Every structure is written in structure tokens, then in C-alpha cells.
């Protein structure tokens, strides 16, 4: 009986190993969630609720340049670049270059507290993400910025905090 039990255990272990291998192969072939969005690609389309209670859609920005910035309230570099993003937004909004910031968690109260701690009033539009847009852009490192031209094509990608010079360069890059 002991030999028969060992044989069954071997069959079960072999089956589990084969099942694990099949799962790994399946996940490797079908891992759509990990597609990397890169310069030259069409920007993934999305629709989000905004901090002010409205909705925003990527299609709303067709015909304009767009700086799409992913950020979080806990992110120190995000805090440091926010005033520069806000000033650039105010400077370029009449030149058909827009900003859309996407907070990577749907937490309006935290965002309002974050903005109230800044020395100036923030006028940047804020989309509230629950993780879907973050995943679509594979923008896990914060801050993470995509520069999108008037046709919806990604023309630049910046990981990490941007300087004033970086922001101005990207704004000029997508100015129609």
C-alpha cells in the first residue's frame, strides 16, 4: 500500500508541476496588462471622473497638445513639481497646450488637502483613477509624464520629477 501511495503522490506532484508550467506559459502569452506604451504609439483612450465632479476623456484633447502627468499625494517629487506644472498650465492654456494630471487613487479629500498645503492656488485639471489608466500607460513610477501631440500620438515620455526647463521643452514640443 505504501508503494501505491508514493506512486499517487508522484502523479499528483507531476500533475501540479505541469499545471504550473501551463499557467506560466498562458500568462506569458496573454499578459495584455503589461504592454509598454512607448513614444510613437497612440495614447490609450480613457474616461475619468474629475476632482471638480465632471468627466474627462482623452478625446477631449484632440487638436491640442497634452501633458499627461501621473502623480500621488504621498509622492515627494510630485509635490515638488506641482507648482511648476501649475504655472506652466496657466502660461500655455491659451496656446492650445493643455495639462491633465491623473491622481493614481480616487481620493478627492487627500488631493484637496495636498493642494491646500501649496503656496498657490492649483488650477490644473485632475482626473481620478482607480488604477485602470495607470495600468494602461504602465506608469507605475511616480511622477510619470506622457507628452501627447494634437493627433493623440505620444511624442515624449518622462519618468521622475521634471524641471521647469523640461516642462517648457515638452510644452513647446506639442504646441500646435
PDB file of C-alpha atoms in Angstrom:
ATOM      1  CA  UNK A   1       0.000   0.000   0.000  1.00  0.00           C
ATOM      2  CA  UNK A   2       2.877   2.384   0.745  1.00  0.00           C
ATOM      3  CA  UNK A   3       4.262   1.923  -2.783  1.00  0.00           C
ATOM      4  CA  UNK A   4       0.874   2.717  -4.263  1.00  0.00           C
ATOM      5  CA  UNK A   5       0.563   5.876  -2.114  1.00  0.00           C
ATOM      6  CA  UNK A   6       4.030   7.036  -3.212  1.00  0.00           C
ATOM      7  CA  UNK A   7       3.048   6.460  -6.837  1.00  0.00           C
ATOM      8  CA  UNK A   8      -0.104   8.561  -6.409  1.00  0.00           C
ATOM      9  CA  UNK A   9       1.849  11.317  -4.698  1.00  0.00           C
ATOM     10  CA  UNK A  10       4.318  11.304  -7.611  1.00  0.00           C
ATOM     11  CA  UNK A  11       1.425  11.535 -10.094  1.00  0.00           C
ATOM     12  CA  UNK A  12      -0.127  14.423  -8.178  1.00  0.00           C
ATOM     13  CA  UNK A  13       3.183  16.300  -7.870  1.00  0.00           C
ATOM     14  CA  UNK A  14       3.915  15.747 -11.580  1.00  0.00           C
ATOM     15  CA  UNK A  15       0.413  16.966 -12.465  1.00  0.00           C
ATOM     16  CA  UNK A  16       0.824  20.092 -10.314  1.00  0.00           C
ATOM     17  CA  UNK A  17       4.194  20.860 -11.885  1.00  0.00           C
ATOM     18  CA  UNK A  18       2.738  20.509 -15.386  1.00  0.00           C
ATOM     19  CA  UNK A  19      -0.210  22.666 -14.379  1.00  0.00           C
ATOM     20  CA  UNK A  20       2.141  25.368 -13.052  1.00  0.00           C
ATOM     21  CA  UNK A  21       4.178  25.285 -16.290  1.00  0.00           C
ATOM     22  CA  UNK A  22       0.989  25.559 -18.370  1.00  0.00           C
ATOM     23  CA  UNK A  23      -0.146  28.531 -16.256  1.00  0.00           C
ATOM     24  CA  UNK A  24       3.193  30.319 -16.685  1.00  0.00           C
ATOM     25  CA  UNK A  25       3.094  29.794 -20.459  1.00  0.00           C
ATOM     26  CA  UNK A  26      -0.508  31.031 -20.609  1.00  0.00           C
ATOM     27  CA  UNK A  27       0.252  34.165 -18.593  1.00  0.00           C
ATOM     28  CA  UNK A  28       3.350  34.872 -20.710  1.00  0.00           C
ATOM     29  CA  UNK A  29       1.352  34.692 -23.922  1.00  0.00           C
ATOM     30  CA  UNK A  30      -1.658  36.654 -22.661  1.00  0.00           C
ATOM     31  CA  UNK A  31      -0.199  39.389 -20.465  1.00  0.00           C
ATOM     32  CA  UNK A  32      -2.045  42.344 -22.009  1.00  0.00           C
ATOM     33  CA  UNK A  33      -1.836  44.325 -18.766  1.00  0.00           C
ATOM     34  CA  UNK A  34       1.930  44.676 -19.111  1.00  0.00           C
ATOM     35  CA  UNK A  35       2.117  46.186 -22.574  1.00  0.00           C
ATOM     36  CA  UNK A  36       4.540  49.048 -22.524  1.00  0.00           C
ATOM     37  CA  UNK A  37       3.283  52.284 -24.033  1.00  0.00           C
ATOM     38  CA  UNK A  38       6.159  53.988 -25.805  1.00  0.00           C
ATOM     39  CA  UNK A  39       6.987  57.064 -27.813  1.00  0.00           C
ATOM     40  CA  UNK A  40       5.383  56.806 -31.246  1.00  0.00           C
ATOM     41  CA  UNK A  41       2.314  54.884 -30.021  1.00  0.00           C
ATOM     42  CA  UNK A  42      -1.221  56.207 -29.982  1.00  0.00           C
ATOM     43  CA  UNK A  43      -2.095  57.223 -26.444  1.00  0.00           C
ATOM     44  CA  UNK A  44      -4.540  54.787 -24.807  1.00  0.00           C
ATOM     45  CA  UNK A  45      -8.006  56.322 -24.649  1.00  0.00           C
ATOM     46  CA  UNK A  46      -9.737  56.698 -21.288  1.00  0.00           C
ATOM     47  CA  UNK A  47     -12.516  58.491 -19.470  1.00  0.00           C
ATOM     48  CA  UNK A  48     -12.245  59.531 -15.826  1.00  0.00           C
ATOM     49  CA  UNK A  49     -14.179  61.449 -13.236  1.00  0.00           C
ATOM     50  CA  UNK A  50     -12.532  64.722 -12.301  1.00  0.00           C
ATOM     51  CA  UNK A  51     -11.861  66.349  -8.971  1.00  0.00           C
ATOM     52  CA  UNK A  52     -14.482  69.009  -9.703  1.00  0.00           C
ATOM     53  CA  UNK A  53     -17.185  66.382 -10.332  1.00  0.00           C
ATOM     54  CA  UNK A  54     -17.110  66.330 -14.127  1.00  0.00           C
ATOM     55  CA  UNK A  55     -15.684  63.851 -16.596  1.00  0.00           C
ATOM     56  CA  UNK A  56     -12.625  63.988 -18.793  1.00  0.00           C
ATOM     57  CA  UNK A  57     -11.832  61.907 -21.848  1.00  0.00           C
ATOM     58  CA  UNK A  58      -8.568  61.761 -23.776  1.00  0.00           C
ATOM     59  CA  UNK A  59     -10.569  62.540 -26.919  1.00  0.00           C
ATOM     60  CA  UNK A  60     -11.409  65.946 -25.375  1.00  0.00           C
ATOM     61  CA  UNK A  61      -7.821  66.987 -26.144  1.00  0.00           C
ATOM     62  CA  UNK A  62      -7.718  66.171 -29.877  1.00  0.00           C
ATOM     63  CA  UNK A  63      -6.298  69.092 -31.800  1.00  0.00           C
ATOM     64  CA  UNK A  64      -4.312  70.267 -28.760  1.00  0.00           C
ATOM     65  CA  UNK A  65      -1.000  69.314 -27.230  1.00  0.00           C
ATOM     66  CA  UNK A  66      -1.348  67.480 -23.923  1.00  0.00           C
ATOM     67  CA  UNK A  67       0.942  66.901 -20.967  1.00  0.00           C
ATOM     68  CA  UNK A  68      -0.461  63.870 -19.124  1.00  0.00           C
ATOM     69  CA  UNK A  69       1.025  63.650 -15.645  1.00  0.00           C
ATOM     70  CA  UNK A  70       0.501  60.718 -13.240  1.00  0.00           C
ATOM     71  CA  UNK A  71       1.056  61.581  -9.583  1.00  0.00           C
ATOM     72  CA  UNK A  72       0.147  60.766  -5.993  1.00  0.00           C
ATOM     73  CA  UNK A  73      -0.304  62.797  -2.823  1.00  0.00           C
ATOM     74  CA  UNK A  74       2.336  60.707  -0.990  1.00  0.00           C
ATOM     75  CA  UNK A  75       4.953  61.336  -3.703  1.00  0.00           C
ATOM     76  CA  UNK A  76       7.542  63.952  -2.647  1.00  0.00           C
ATOM     77  CA  UNK A  77       8.813  64.626  -6.220  1.00  0.00           C
ATOM     78  CA  UNK A  78       5.164  65.107  -7.258  1.00  0.00           C
ATOM     79  CA  UNK A  79       4.785  67.741  -4.533  1.00  0.00           C
ATOM     80  CA  UNK A  80       7.940  69.494  -5.695  1.00  0.00           C
ATOM     81  CA  UNK A  81       6.981  69.636  -9.379  1.00  0.00           C
ATOM     82  CA  UNK A  82       3.290  70.527  -8.876  1.00  0.00           C
ATOM     83  CA  UNK A  83       3.805  74.334  -8.607  1.00  0.00           C
ATOM     84  CA  UNK A  84       5.877  74.322 -11.831  1.00  0.00           C
ATOM     85  CA  UNK A  85       3.213  72.265 -13.624  1.00  0.00           C
ATOM     86  CA  UNK A  86       0.532  74.659 -12.404  1.00  0.00           C
ATOM     87  CA  UNK A  87       2.432  77.752 -13.594  1.00  0.00           C
ATOM     88  CA  UNK A  88       3.113  76.146 -16.996  1.00  0.00           C
ATOM     89  CA  UNK A  89      -0.560  75.221 -17.294  1.00  0.00           C
ATOM     90  CA  UNK A  90      -1.590  78.823 -16.679  1.00  0.00           C
ATOM     91  CA  UNK A  91       1.015  80.083 -19.146  1.00  0.00           C
ATOM     92  CA  UNK A  92       0.204  77.708 -22.032  1.00  0.00           C
ATOM     93  CA  UNK A  93      -3.536  77.020 -21.737  1.00  0.00           C
ATOM     94  CA  UNK A  94      -4.344  79.793 -24.235  1.00  0.00           C
ATOM     95  CA  UNK A  95      -1.831  78.346 -26.702  1.00  0.00           C
ATOM     96  CA  UNK A  96      -3.672  75.037 -27.287  1.00  0.00           C
ATOM     97  CA  UNK A  97      -1.394  73.124 -24.939  1.00  0.00           C
ATOM     98  CA  UNK A  98      -3.202  71.510 -22.019  1.00  0.00           C
ATOM     99  CA  UNK A  99      -2.312  69.663 -18.852  1.00  0.00           C
ATOM    100  CA  UNK A 100      -4.185  66.774 -17.348  1.00  0.00           C
ATOM    101  CA  UNK A 101      -2.947  65.393 -14.076  1.00  0.00           C
ATOM    102  CA  UNK A 102      -4.116  61.944 -13.070  1.00  0.00           C
ATOM    103  CA  UNK A 103      -4.109  61.109  -9.405  1.00  0.00           C
ATOM    104  CA  UNK A 104      -3.499  57.385  -9.205  1.00  0.00           C
ATOM    105  CA  UNK A 105      -6.034  56.831  -6.434  1.00  0.00           C
ATOM    106  CA  UNK A 106      -9.601  58.023  -6.342  1.00  0.00           C
ATOM    107  CA  UNK A 107      -9.239  60.105  -3.154  1.00  0.00           C
ATOM    108  CA  UNK A 108     -10.593  63.652  -3.612  1.00  0.00           C
ATOM    109  CA  UNK A 109     -10.202  64.630   0.052  1.00  0.00           C
ATOM    110  CA  UNK A 110      -6.485  63.787   0.068  1.00  0.00           C
ATOM    111  CA  UNK A 111      -5.986  65.760  -3.150  1.00  0.00           C
ATOM    112  CA  UNK A 112      -7.728  68.824  -1.724  1.00  0.00           C
ATOM    113  CA  UNK A 113      -5.545  68.640   1.399  1.00  0.00           C
ATOM    114  CA  UNK A 114      -2.443  68.229  -0.790  1.00  0.00           C
ATOM    115  CA  UNK A 115      -3.356  71.313  -2.858  1.00  0.00           C
ATOM    116  CA  UNK A 116      -4.213  73.396   0.212  1.00  0.00           C
ATOM    117  CA  UNK A 117      -0.681  72.822   1.542  1.00  0.00           C
ATOM    118  CA  UNK A 118       0.826  74.505  -1.542  1.00  0.00           C
ATOM    119  CA  UNK A 119       1.624  78.230  -1.589  1.00  0.00           C
ATOM    120  CA  UNK A 120      -0.502  78.936  -4.657  1.00  0.00           C
ATOM    121  CA  UNK A 121      -3.952  78.004  -5.922  1.00  0.00           C
ATOM    122  CA  UNK A 122      -3.763  74.972  -8.211  1.00  0.00           C
ATOM    123  CA  UNK A 123      -5.855  75.257 -11.376  1.00  0.00           C
ATOM    124  CA  UNK A 124      -4.680  72.042 -13.021  1.00  0.00           C
ATOM    125  CA  UNK A 125      -7.432  69.621 -14.026  1.00  0.00           C
ATOM    126  CA  UNK A 126      -7.247  66.376 -12.034  1.00  0.00           C
ATOM    127  CA  UNK A 127      -8.573  63.027 -13.223  1.00  0.00           C
ATOM    128  CA  UNK A 128      -9.315  60.426 -10.550  1.00  0.00           C
ATOM    129  CA  UNK A 129      -8.025  56.986 -11.462  1.00  0.00           C
ATOM    130  CA  UNK A 130      -8.754  53.685  -9.768  1.00  0.00           C
ATOM    131  CA  UNK A 131      -5.712  52.102 -11.401  1.00  0.00           C
ATOM    132  CA  UNK A 132      -7.027  51.300 -14.892  1.00  0.00           C
ATOM    133  CA  UNK A 133      -5.431  54.276 -16.658  1.00  0.00           C
ATOM    134  CA  UNK A 134      -2.221  53.846 -14.666  1.00  0.00           C
ATOM    135  CA  UNK A 135      -2.087  50.237 -15.904  1.00  0.00           C
ATOM    136  CA  UNK A 136      -2.946  51.168 -19.497  1.00  0.00           C
ATOM    137  CA  UNK A 137       0.025  53.546 -19.577  1.00  0.00           C
ATOM    138  CA  UNK A 138       2.220  51.290 -17.407  1.00  0.00           C
ATOM    139  CA  UNK A 139       3.041  54.427 -15.403  1.00  0.00           C
ATOM    140  CA  UNK A 140       3.907  52.778 -12.087  1.00  0.00           C
ATOM    141  CA  UNK A 141       6.826  55.049 -11.140  1.00  0.00           C
ATOM    142  CA  UNK A 142       5.638  58.462  -9.955  1.00  0.00           C
ATOM    143  CA  UNK A 143       5.672  61.098 -11.181  1.00  0.00           C
ATOM    144  CA  UNK A 144       5.319  59.821 -14.718  1.00  0.00           C
ATOM    145  CA  UNK A 145       4.540  62.098 -17.648  1.00  0.00           C
ATOM    146  CA  UNK A 146       3.462  61.439 -21.235  1.00  0.00           C
ATOM    147  CA  UNK A 147       3.636  64.178 -23.845  1.00  0.00           C
ATOM    148  CA  UNK A 148       0.884  63.745 -26.447  1.00  0.00           C
ATOM    149  CA  UNK A 149       0.571  65.684 -29.696  1.00  0.00           C
ATOM    150  CA  UNK A 150      -2.594  67.102 -31.263  1.00  0.00           C
ATOM    151  CA  UNK A 151      -3.218  63.789 -33.078  1.00  0.00           C
ATOM    152  CA  UNK A 152      -3.121  61.674 -29.919  1.00  0.00           C
ATOM    153  CA  UNK A 153       0.375  60.294 -30.511  1.00  0.00           C
ATOM    154  CA  UNK A 154       2.879  60.015 -27.666  1.00  0.00           C
ATOM    155  CA  UNK A 155       5.907  62.126 -28.622  1.00  0.00           C
ATOM    156  CA  UNK A 156       7.835  62.018 -25.335  1.00  0.00           C
ATOM    157  CA  UNK A 157       7.824  60.191 -22.016  1.00  0.00           C
ATOM    158  CA  UNK A 158       9.423  61.426 -18.805  1.00  0.00           C
ATOM    159  CA  UNK A 159       9.832  59.277 -15.684  1.00  0.00           C
ATOM    160  CA  UNK A 160      10.509  61.145 -12.482  1.00  0.00           C
ATOM    161  CA  UNK A 161      10.357  64.779 -11.497  1.00  0.00           C
ATOM    162  CA  UNK A 162      10.538  67.351 -14.281  1.00  0.00           C
ATOM    163  CA  UNK A 163      12.443  70.600 -14.043  1.00  0.00           C
ATOM    164  CA  UNK A 164      10.946  73.902 -15.216  1.00  0.00           C
ATOM    165  CA  UNK A 165      13.102  73.534 -18.332  1.00  0.00           C
ATOM    166  CA  UNK A 166      11.780  70.012 -19.014  1.00  0.00           C
ATOM    167  CA  UNK A 167       8.202  71.214 -18.687  1.00  0.00           C
ATOM    168  CA  UNK A 168       8.763  74.149 -21.034  1.00  0.00           C
ATOM    169  CA  UNK A 169      10.547  71.918 -23.567  1.00  0.00           C
ATOM    170  CA  UNK A 170       7.631  69.471 -23.607  1.00  0.00           C
ATOM    171  CA  UNK A 171       5.050  72.251 -23.846  1.00  0.00           C
ATOM    172  CA  UNK A 172       6.840  73.741 -26.841  1.00  0.00           C
ATOM    173  CA  UNK A 173       7.204  70.279 -28.374  1.00  0.00           C
ATOM    174  CA  UNK A 174       3.422  69.784 -28.608  1.00  0.00           C
ATOM    175  CA  UNK A 175       2.356  73.364 -29.213  1.00  0.00           C
ATOM    176  CA  UNK A 176       0.242  73.212 -32.405  1.00  0.00           C
TER     177      UNK A 176
END
